[in-house]
């Protein structure tokens, strides 16, 4: 009996793939993304600058760009959970492709471009500005590389780059959670910050914005490298082709 040829872009598959209910992270991830958007999005749908959770830096385009960033970023967040869900990707490939287009063209690209403006004009100081601009730049780069790999049908590399993109998409959630933790653990205002609330807020924002996306990327890389052998890494790097 002839053995079917292996697809040039495939990687050796697992003989027994886990069922959807055997991936305990899927449900909490979907709940977390929907809960975060439900909390974060409504104030910006009113288009009322007074309801913004980011102080006005005195730069007129900042608020319109912030609204675009939040709305399009919410699209990316809501789609991201489904895009990294292996069961959904395998069982509904057409929906995966359609949602992927929404993720890239209605989510990350407009949100990332708006994020460059918002980040560069952040009211939290130069340290936060550098972090935000770097985050937006890496977000755009990883997403575009992932989209390009899909167009070239190099799906193993596509998945790896899109996992990095999703990690950056969801870094805002880690940023907010980290900010709350930093407020709880921060030193006394009267001692370390001499009663200066602005300095305290800026310091927490600086630490939180850097930790959010760097930790997210480190977690993504650890996830991608789990169980990888040199032979597996070689197959991925060559798109599944044997040397």
PDB file of C-alpha atoms in Angstrom:
ATOM      1  CA  UNK A   1       0.000   0.000   0.000  1.00  0.00           C
ATOM      2  CA  UNK A   2       1.362   3.380  -0.957  1.00  0.00           C
ATOM      3  CA  UNK A   3       2.033   5.784   1.883  1.00  0.00           C
ATOM      4  CA  UNK A   4       0.425   9.228   1.339  1.00  0.00           C
ATOM      5  CA  UNK A   5       2.987  11.934   0.750  1.00  0.00           C
ATOM      6  CA  UNK A   6       3.489  14.361   3.586  1.00  0.00           C
ATOM      7  CA  UNK A   7       2.451  17.928   2.881  1.00  0.00           C
ATOM      8  CA  UNK A   8       5.538  20.117   2.397  1.00  0.00           C
ATOM      9  CA  UNK A   9       4.255  22.627   4.896  1.00  0.00           C
ATOM     10  CA  UNK A  10       3.109  20.205   7.564  1.00  0.00           C
ATOM     11  CA  UNK A  11       4.870  19.191  10.725  1.00  0.00           C
ATOM     12  CA  UNK A  12       4.700  15.745  12.257  1.00  0.00           C
ATOM     13  CA  UNK A  13       1.293  15.657  13.942  1.00  0.00           C
ATOM     14  CA  UNK A  14       0.422  14.223  17.294  1.00  0.00           C
ATOM     15  CA  UNK A  15      -1.119  10.746  17.025  1.00  0.00           C
ATOM     16  CA  UNK A  16      -3.736  11.447  19.688  1.00  0.00           C
ATOM     17  CA  UNK A  17      -4.741  15.070  19.776  1.00  0.00           C
ATOM     18  CA  UNK A  18      -6.436  16.237  22.974  1.00  0.00           C
ATOM     19  CA  UNK A  19     -10.184  16.831  22.853  1.00  0.00           C
ATOM     20  CA  UNK A  20     -11.438  20.392  23.260  1.00  0.00           C
ATOM     21  CA  UNK A  21     -12.364  19.716  26.894  1.00  0.00           C
ATOM     22  CA  UNK A  22      -8.834  18.460  27.598  1.00  0.00           C
ATOM     23  CA  UNK A  23      -7.412  21.964  27.116  1.00  0.00           C
ATOM     24  CA  UNK A  24      -8.361  23.643  30.415  1.00  0.00           C
ATOM     25  CA  UNK A  25      -7.005  27.038  29.384  1.00  0.00           C
ATOM     26  CA  UNK A  26      -9.510  27.601  26.552  1.00  0.00           C
ATOM     27  CA  UNK A  27     -12.613  28.340  28.625  1.00  0.00           C
ATOM     28  CA  UNK A  28     -10.930  30.744  31.070  1.00  0.00           C
ATOM     29  CA  UNK A  29      -9.204  32.531  28.182  1.00  0.00           C
ATOM     30  CA  UNK A  30     -12.491  33.119  26.326  1.00  0.00           C
ATOM     31  CA  UNK A  31     -14.240  34.263  29.515  1.00  0.00           C
ATOM     32  CA  UNK A  32     -11.343  36.582  30.363  1.00  0.00           C
ATOM     33  CA  UNK A  33     -11.298  38.228  26.927  1.00  0.00           C
ATOM     34  CA  UNK A  34     -15.055  38.834  26.885  1.00  0.00           C
ATOM     35  CA  UNK A  35     -15.057  40.122  30.478  1.00  0.00           C
ATOM     36  CA  UNK A  36     -12.163  42.487  29.786  1.00  0.00           C
ATOM     37  CA  UNK A  37     -13.802  43.960  26.681  1.00  0.00           C
ATOM     38  CA  UNK A  38     -17.139  44.286  28.488  1.00  0.00           C
ATOM     39  CA  UNK A  39     -15.419  46.347  31.173  1.00  0.00           C
ATOM     40  CA  UNK A  40     -13.022  48.368  28.998  1.00  0.00           C
ATOM     41  CA  UNK A  41     -14.946  49.212  25.834  1.00  0.00           C
ATOM     42  CA  UNK A  42     -18.236  50.964  26.869  1.00  0.00           C
ATOM     43  CA  UNK A  43     -16.773  54.321  28.039  1.00  0.00           C
ATOM     44  CA  UNK A  44     -15.180  54.851  24.621  1.00  0.00           C
ATOM     45  CA  UNK A  45     -18.331  54.032  22.675  1.00  0.00           C
ATOM     46  CA  UNK A  46     -19.874  57.224  24.083  1.00  0.00           C
ATOM     47  CA  UNK A  47     -17.156  59.304  22.359  1.00  0.00           C
ATOM     48  CA  UNK A  48     -17.089  61.439  25.522  1.00  0.00           C
ATOM     49  CA  UNK A  49     -13.517  62.473  26.441  1.00  0.00           C
ATOM     50  CA  UNK A  50     -14.638  62.980  30.042  1.00  0.00           C
ATOM     51  CA  UNK A  51     -15.171  59.213  30.355  1.00  0.00           C
ATOM     52  CA  UNK A  52     -11.711  58.297  29.109  1.00  0.00           C
ATOM     53  CA  UNK A  53      -9.618  56.256  31.521  1.00  0.00           C
ATOM     54  CA  UNK A  54      -6.452  57.887  30.170  1.00  0.00           C
ATOM     55  CA  UNK A  55      -5.735  61.495  31.193  1.00  0.00           C
ATOM     56  CA  UNK A  56      -5.732  64.087  28.413  1.00  0.00           C
ATOM     57  CA  UNK A  57      -2.105  64.828  27.444  1.00  0.00           C
ATOM     58  CA  UNK A  58      -3.115  68.073  25.714  1.00  0.00           C
ATOM     59  CA  UNK A  59      -2.644  66.696  22.195  1.00  0.00           C
ATOM     60  CA  UNK A  60      -5.828  67.027  20.108  1.00  0.00           C
ATOM     61  CA  UNK A  61      -5.530  63.793  18.028  1.00  0.00           C
ATOM     62  CA  UNK A  62      -4.857  61.722  21.145  1.00  0.00           C
ATOM     63  CA  UNK A  63      -8.465  61.006  22.103  1.00  0.00           C
ATOM     64  CA  UNK A  64      -9.733  60.067  18.588  1.00  0.00           C
ATOM     65  CA  UNK A  65      -6.712  57.778  18.169  1.00  0.00           C
ATOM     66  CA  UNK A  66      -7.352  56.312  21.635  1.00  0.00           C
ATOM     67  CA  UNK A  67     -10.977  55.539  20.719  1.00  0.00           C
ATOM     68  CA  UNK A  68      -9.878  53.851  17.475  1.00  0.00           C
ATOM     69  CA  UNK A  69      -7.194  51.938  19.363  1.00  0.00           C
ATOM     70  CA  UNK A  70      -9.618  50.683  22.013  1.00  0.00           C
ATOM     71  CA  UNK A  71     -12.400  49.704  19.585  1.00  0.00           C
ATOM     72  CA  UNK A  72     -10.132  47.919  17.100  1.00  0.00           C
ATOM     73  CA  UNK A  73      -8.070  46.429  19.922  1.00  0.00           C
ATOM     74  CA  UNK A  74     -11.296  45.007  21.365  1.00  0.00           C
ATOM     75  CA  UNK A  75     -11.966  43.283  18.040  1.00  0.00           C
ATOM     76  CA  UNK A  76      -8.503  41.713  18.178  1.00  0.00           C
ATOM     77  CA  UNK A  77      -8.970  40.625  21.805  1.00  0.00           C
ATOM     78  CA  UNK A  78     -12.371  39.009  21.178  1.00  0.00           C
ATOM     79  CA  UNK A  79     -11.118  37.132  18.098  1.00  0.00           C
ATOM     80  CA  UNK A  80      -7.779  36.059  19.574  1.00  0.00           C
ATOM     81  CA  UNK A  81      -9.153  33.381  21.886  1.00  0.00           C
ATOM     82  CA  UNK A  82     -10.831  31.533  19.028  1.00  0.00           C
ATOM     83  CA  UNK A  83      -7.779  31.842  16.779  1.00  0.00           C
ATOM     84  CA  UNK A  84      -5.458  30.043  19.198  1.00  0.00           C
ATOM     85  CA  UNK A  85      -8.031  27.364  20.088  1.00  0.00           C
ATOM     86  CA  UNK A  86      -6.742  24.210  18.299  1.00  0.00           C
ATOM     87  CA  UNK A  87     -10.138  22.470  18.209  1.00  0.00           C
ATOM     88  CA  UNK A  88     -11.833  25.484  16.633  1.00  0.00           C
ATOM     89  CA  UNK A  89      -9.019  25.886  14.107  1.00  0.00           C
ATOM     90  CA  UNK A  90      -9.226  22.248  12.983  1.00  0.00           C
ATOM     91  CA  UNK A  91     -13.007  21.857  12.992  1.00  0.00           C
ATOM     92  CA  UNK A  92     -13.868  25.232  11.448  1.00  0.00           C
ATOM     93  CA  UNK A  93     -11.008  26.187   9.106  1.00  0.00           C
ATOM     94  CA  UNK A  94     -13.168  28.558   7.037  1.00  0.00           C
ATOM     95  CA  UNK A  95     -14.276  30.446  10.148  1.00  0.00           C
ATOM     96  CA  UNK A  96     -10.665  30.485  11.335  1.00  0.00           C
ATOM     97  CA  UNK A  97      -9.596  32.170   8.096  1.00  0.00           C
ATOM     98  CA  UNK A  98     -12.442  34.710   8.202  1.00  0.00           C
ATOM     99  CA  UNK A  99     -11.805  35.575  11.818  1.00  0.00           C
ATOM    100  CA  UNK A 100      -8.105  35.796  11.001  1.00  0.00           C
ATOM    101  CA  UNK A 101      -8.832  38.532   8.464  1.00  0.00           C
ATOM    102  CA  UNK A 102     -10.894  40.384  11.068  1.00  0.00           C
ATOM    103  CA  UNK A 103      -8.074  39.953  13.582  1.00  0.00           C
ATOM    104  CA  UNK A 104      -5.480  41.424  11.217  1.00  0.00           C
ATOM    105  CA  UNK A 105      -7.350  44.061   9.211  1.00  0.00           C
ATOM    106  CA  UNK A 106     -10.099  45.200  11.610  1.00  0.00           C
ATOM    107  CA  UNK A 107      -8.153  44.565  14.778  1.00  0.00           C
ATOM    108  CA  UNK A 108      -4.376  44.674  14.989  1.00  0.00           C
ATOM    109  CA  UNK A 109      -3.475  46.882  12.016  1.00  0.00           C
ATOM    110  CA  UNK A 110      -5.734  49.871  12.840  1.00  0.00           C
ATOM    111  CA  UNK A 111      -5.275  49.401  16.591  1.00  0.00           C
ATOM    112  CA  UNK A 112      -1.499  49.131  16.243  1.00  0.00           C
ATOM    113  CA  UNK A 113      -1.198  52.196  14.015  1.00  0.00           C
ATOM    114  CA  UNK A 114      -3.406  54.206  16.367  1.00  0.00           C
ATOM    115  CA  UNK A 115      -1.389  52.804  19.258  1.00  0.00           C
ATOM    116  CA  UNK A 116       1.781  54.360  17.849  1.00  0.00           C
ATOM    117  CA  UNK A 117       0.184  57.794  18.163  1.00  0.00           C
ATOM    118  CA  UNK A 118      -1.391  57.087  21.550  1.00  0.00           C
ATOM    119  CA  UNK A 119       1.835  55.594  22.879  1.00  0.00           C
ATOM    120  CA  UNK A 120       4.034  58.424  21.636  1.00  0.00           C
ATOM    121  CA  UNK A 121       1.785  60.997  23.345  1.00  0.00           C
ATOM    122  CA  UNK A 122       1.155  59.081  26.574  1.00  0.00           C
ATOM    123  CA  UNK A 123       0.554  61.344  29.584  1.00  0.00           C
ATOM    124  CA  UNK A 124       2.535  58.942  31.811  1.00  0.00           C
ATOM    125  CA  UNK A 125       5.977  60.142  30.789  1.00  0.00           C
ATOM    126  CA  UNK A 126       8.860  59.140  28.492  1.00  0.00           C
ATOM    127  CA  UNK A 127       9.452  55.671  29.974  1.00  0.00           C
ATOM    128  CA  UNK A 128       5.851  54.625  29.304  1.00  0.00           C
ATOM    129  CA  UNK A 129       5.978  56.242  25.854  1.00  0.00           C
ATOM    130  CA  UNK A 130       8.991  54.193  24.793  1.00  0.00           C
ATOM    131  CA  UNK A 131       7.346  51.009  26.063  1.00  0.00           C
ATOM    132  CA  UNK A 132       4.036  51.721  24.328  1.00  0.00           C
ATOM    133  CA  UNK A 133       5.671  52.536  21.000  1.00  0.00           C
ATOM    134  CA  UNK A 134       7.796  49.382  21.186  1.00  0.00           C
ATOM    135  CA  UNK A 135       4.707  47.312  22.007  1.00  0.00           C
ATOM    136  CA  UNK A 136       2.714  48.742  19.089  1.00  0.00           C
ATOM    137  CA  UNK A 137       5.659  48.212  16.716  1.00  0.00           C
ATOM    138  CA  UNK A 138       6.228  44.592  17.761  1.00  0.00           C
ATOM    139  CA  UNK A 139       2.473  43.945  17.641  1.00  0.00           C
ATOM    140  CA  UNK A 140       2.323  45.108  14.037  1.00  0.00           C
ATOM    141  CA  UNK A 141       5.482  43.245  13.015  1.00  0.00           C
ATOM    142  CA  UNK A 142       4.547  39.873  14.530  1.00  0.00           C
ATOM    143  CA  UNK A 143       1.045  40.066  13.060  1.00  0.00           C
ATOM    144  CA  UNK A 144       2.215  40.990   9.570  1.00  0.00           C
ATOM    145  CA  UNK A 145       4.837  38.237   9.569  1.00  0.00           C
ATOM    146  CA  UNK A 146       2.206  35.731  10.724  1.00  0.00           C
ATOM    147  CA  UNK A 147      -0.214  36.858   8.016  1.00  0.00           C
ATOM    148  CA  UNK A 148       2.529  36.642   5.394  1.00  0.00           C
ATOM    149  CA  UNK A 149       3.435  33.101   6.495  1.00  0.00           C
ATOM    150  CA  UNK A 150      -0.210  32.085   6.060  1.00  0.00           C
ATOM    151  CA  UNK A 151      -0.272  33.601   2.567  1.00  0.00           C
ATOM    152  CA  UNK A 152       2.800  31.522   1.722  1.00  0.00           C
ATOM    153  CA  UNK A 153       1.128  28.431   3.242  1.00  0.00           C
ATOM    154  CA  UNK A 154       3.912  28.053   5.772  1.00  0.00           C
ATOM    155  CA  UNK A 155       1.424  27.218   8.477  1.00  0.00           C
ATOM    156  CA  UNK A 156       3.827  26.019  11.175  1.00  0.00           C
ATOM    157  CA  UNK A 157       5.595  29.370  11.137  1.00  0.00           C
ATOM    158  CA  UNK A 158       2.253  31.162  10.790  1.00  0.00           C
ATOM    159  CA  UNK A 159       1.024  29.638  14.048  1.00  0.00           C
ATOM    160  CA  UNK A 160       4.210  30.535  15.916  1.00  0.00           C
ATOM    161  CA  UNK A 161       4.140  34.174  14.844  1.00  0.00           C
ATOM    162  CA  UNK A 162       0.427  34.475  15.529  1.00  0.00           C
ATOM    163  CA  UNK A 163       0.894  33.101  19.037  1.00  0.00           C
ATOM    164  CA  UNK A 164       3.411  35.902  19.605  1.00  0.00           C
ATOM    165  CA  UNK A 165       0.912  38.381  18.151  1.00  0.00           C
ATOM    166  CA  UNK A 166      -1.881  37.118  20.404  1.00  0.00           C
ATOM    167  CA  UNK A 167       0.446  37.318  23.413  1.00  0.00           C
ATOM    168  CA  UNK A 168       0.963  41.009  22.650  1.00  0.00           C
ATOM    169  CA  UNK A 169      -2.764  41.473  22.046  1.00  0.00           C
ATOM    170  CA  UNK A 170      -3.556  40.065  25.475  1.00  0.00           C
ATOM    171  CA  UNK A 171      -0.682  41.874  27.191  1.00  0.00           C
ATOM    172  CA  UNK A 172      -3.087  44.730  27.961  1.00  0.00           C
ATOM    173  CA  UNK A 173      -4.972  42.352  30.274  1.00  0.00           C
ATOM    174  CA  UNK A 174      -1.753  41.455  32.110  1.00  0.00           C
ATOM    175  CA  UNK A 175      -0.872  45.152  32.193  1.00  0.00           C
ATOM    176  CA  UNK A 176      -4.121  46.034  33.971  1.00  0.00           C
ATOM    177  CA  UNK A 177      -3.895  43.139  36.415  1.00  0.00           C
ATOM    178  CA  UNK A 178      -0.263  44.019  37.121  1.00  0.00           C
ATOM    179  CA  UNK A 179      -1.216  47.648  37.685  1.00  0.00           C
ATOM    180  CA  UNK A 180      -3.726  46.667  40.365  1.00  0.00           C
ATOM    181  CA  UNK A 181      -1.131  44.435  42.039  1.00  0.00           C
ATOM    182  CA  UNK A 182       1.469  47.203  41.946  1.00  0.00           C
ATOM    183  CA  UNK A 183      -0.962  49.622  43.590  1.00  0.00           C
ATOM    184  CA  UNK A 184      -1.593  47.123  46.379  1.00  0.00           C
ATOM    185  CA  UNK A 185       2.122  46.383  46.873  1.00  0.00           C
ATOM    186  CA  UNK A 186       3.447  49.905  46.307  1.00  0.00           C
ATOM    187  CA  UNK A 187       5.348  51.667  49.110  1.00  0.00           C
ATOM    188  CA  UNK A 188       3.649  54.297  51.197  1.00  0.00           C
ATOM    189  CA  UNK A 189       2.870  57.479  49.298  1.00  0.00           C
ATOM    190  CA  UNK A 190       4.134  59.726  52.094  1.00  0.00           C
ATOM    191  CA  UNK A 191       7.537  58.042  52.391  1.00  0.00           C
ATOM    192  CA  UNK A 192       8.831  56.759  49.060  1.00  0.00           C
ATOM    193  CA  UNK A 193       7.039  59.342  46.916  1.00  0.00           C
ATOM    194  CA  UNK A 194       6.967  62.271  49.376  1.00  0.00           C
ATOM    195  CA  UNK A 195       3.226  62.634  48.979  1.00  0.00           C
ATOM    196  CA  UNK A 196       3.455  63.107  45.200  1.00  0.00           C
ATOM    197  CA  UNK A 197       0.490  61.176  43.741  1.00  0.00           C
ATOM    198  CA  UNK A 198       1.522  62.028  40.169  1.00  0.00           C
ATOM    199  CA  UNK A 199       4.939  60.463  40.695  1.00  0.00           C
ATOM    200  CA  UNK A 200       3.352  57.358  42.221  1.00  0.00           C
ATOM    201  CA  UNK A 201       0.917  56.988  39.302  1.00  0.00           C
ATOM    202  CA  UNK A 202       3.650  57.501  36.708  1.00  0.00           C
ATOM    203  CA  UNK A 203       5.965  54.985  38.402  1.00  0.00           C
ATOM    204  CA  UNK A 204       3.246  52.321  38.519  1.00  0.00           C
ATOM    205  CA  UNK A 205       2.359  53.029  34.873  1.00  0.00           C
ATOM    206  CA  UNK A 206       6.016  52.761  33.823  1.00  0.00           C
ATOM    207  CA  UNK A 207       6.561  49.420  35.557  1.00  0.00           C
ATOM    208  CA  UNK A 208       3.188  48.011  34.506  1.00  0.00           C
ATOM    209  CA  UNK A 209       3.458  48.894  30.835  1.00  0.00           C
ATOM    210  CA  UNK A 210       6.899  47.277  30.503  1.00  0.00           C
ATOM    211  CA  UNK A 211       6.031  44.169  32.510  1.00  0.00           C
ATOM    212  CA  UNK A 212       2.748  43.602  30.652  1.00  0.00           C
ATOM    213  CA  UNK A 213       4.087  42.917  27.178  1.00  0.00           C
ATOM    214  CA  UNK A 214       7.544  41.583  28.097  1.00  0.00           C
ATOM    215  CA  UNK A 215       6.072  38.932  30.409  1.00  0.00           C
ATOM    216  CA  UNK A 216       3.452  38.063  27.788  1.00  0.00           C
ATOM    217  CA  UNK A 217       6.139  37.488  25.167  1.00  0.00           C
ATOM    218  CA  UNK A 218       8.242  35.411  27.563  1.00  0.00           C
ATOM    219  CA  UNK A 219       5.232  33.230  28.381  1.00  0.00           C
ATOM    220  CA  UNK A 220       4.492  32.810  24.664  1.00  0.00           C
ATOM    221  CA  UNK A 221       8.081  31.817  23.899  1.00  0.00           C
ATOM    222  CA  UNK A 222       8.119  29.327  26.767  1.00  0.00           C
ATOM    223  CA  UNK A 223       4.867  27.857  25.418  1.00  0.00           C
ATOM    224  CA  UNK A 224       6.294  27.608  21.906  1.00  0.00           C
ATOM    225  CA  UNK A 225       9.518  25.968  23.075  1.00  0.00           C
ATOM    226  CA  UNK A 226       7.887  23.372  25.337  1.00  0.00           C
ATOM    227  CA  UNK A 227       8.807  19.829  24.318  1.00  0.00           C
ATOM    228  CA  UNK A 228      10.739  20.960  21.254  1.00  0.00           C
ATOM    229  CA  UNK A 229      13.692  18.802  20.195  1.00  0.00           C
ATOM    230  CA  UNK A 230      16.457  19.904  17.802  1.00  0.00           C
ATOM    231  CA  UNK A 231      14.870  17.696  15.095  1.00  0.00           C
ATOM    232  CA  UNK A 232      11.455  19.255  15.605  1.00  0.00           C
ATOM    233  CA  UNK A 233      12.958  22.746  15.478  1.00  0.00           C
ATOM    234  CA  UNK A 234      14.674  21.835  12.191  1.00  0.00           C
ATOM    235  CA  UNK A 235      11.379  20.642  10.672  1.00  0.00           C
ATOM    236  CA  UNK A 236       9.595  23.820  11.709  1.00  0.00           C
ATOM    237  CA  UNK A 237      12.354  26.050  10.371  1.00  0.00           C
ATOM    238  CA  UNK A 238      12.286  24.286   7.014  1.00  0.00           C
ATOM    239  CA  UNK A 239       8.492  24.227   6.800  1.00  0.00           C
ATOM    240  CA  UNK A 240       8.371  20.459   7.435  1.00  0.00           C
ATOM    241  CA  UNK A 241      10.777  19.519   4.640  1.00  0.00           C
ATOM    242  CA  UNK A 242      13.497  17.014   5.408  1.00  0.00           C
ATOM    243  CA  UNK A 243      17.071  18.085   4.741  1.00  0.00           C
TER     244      UNK A 243
END
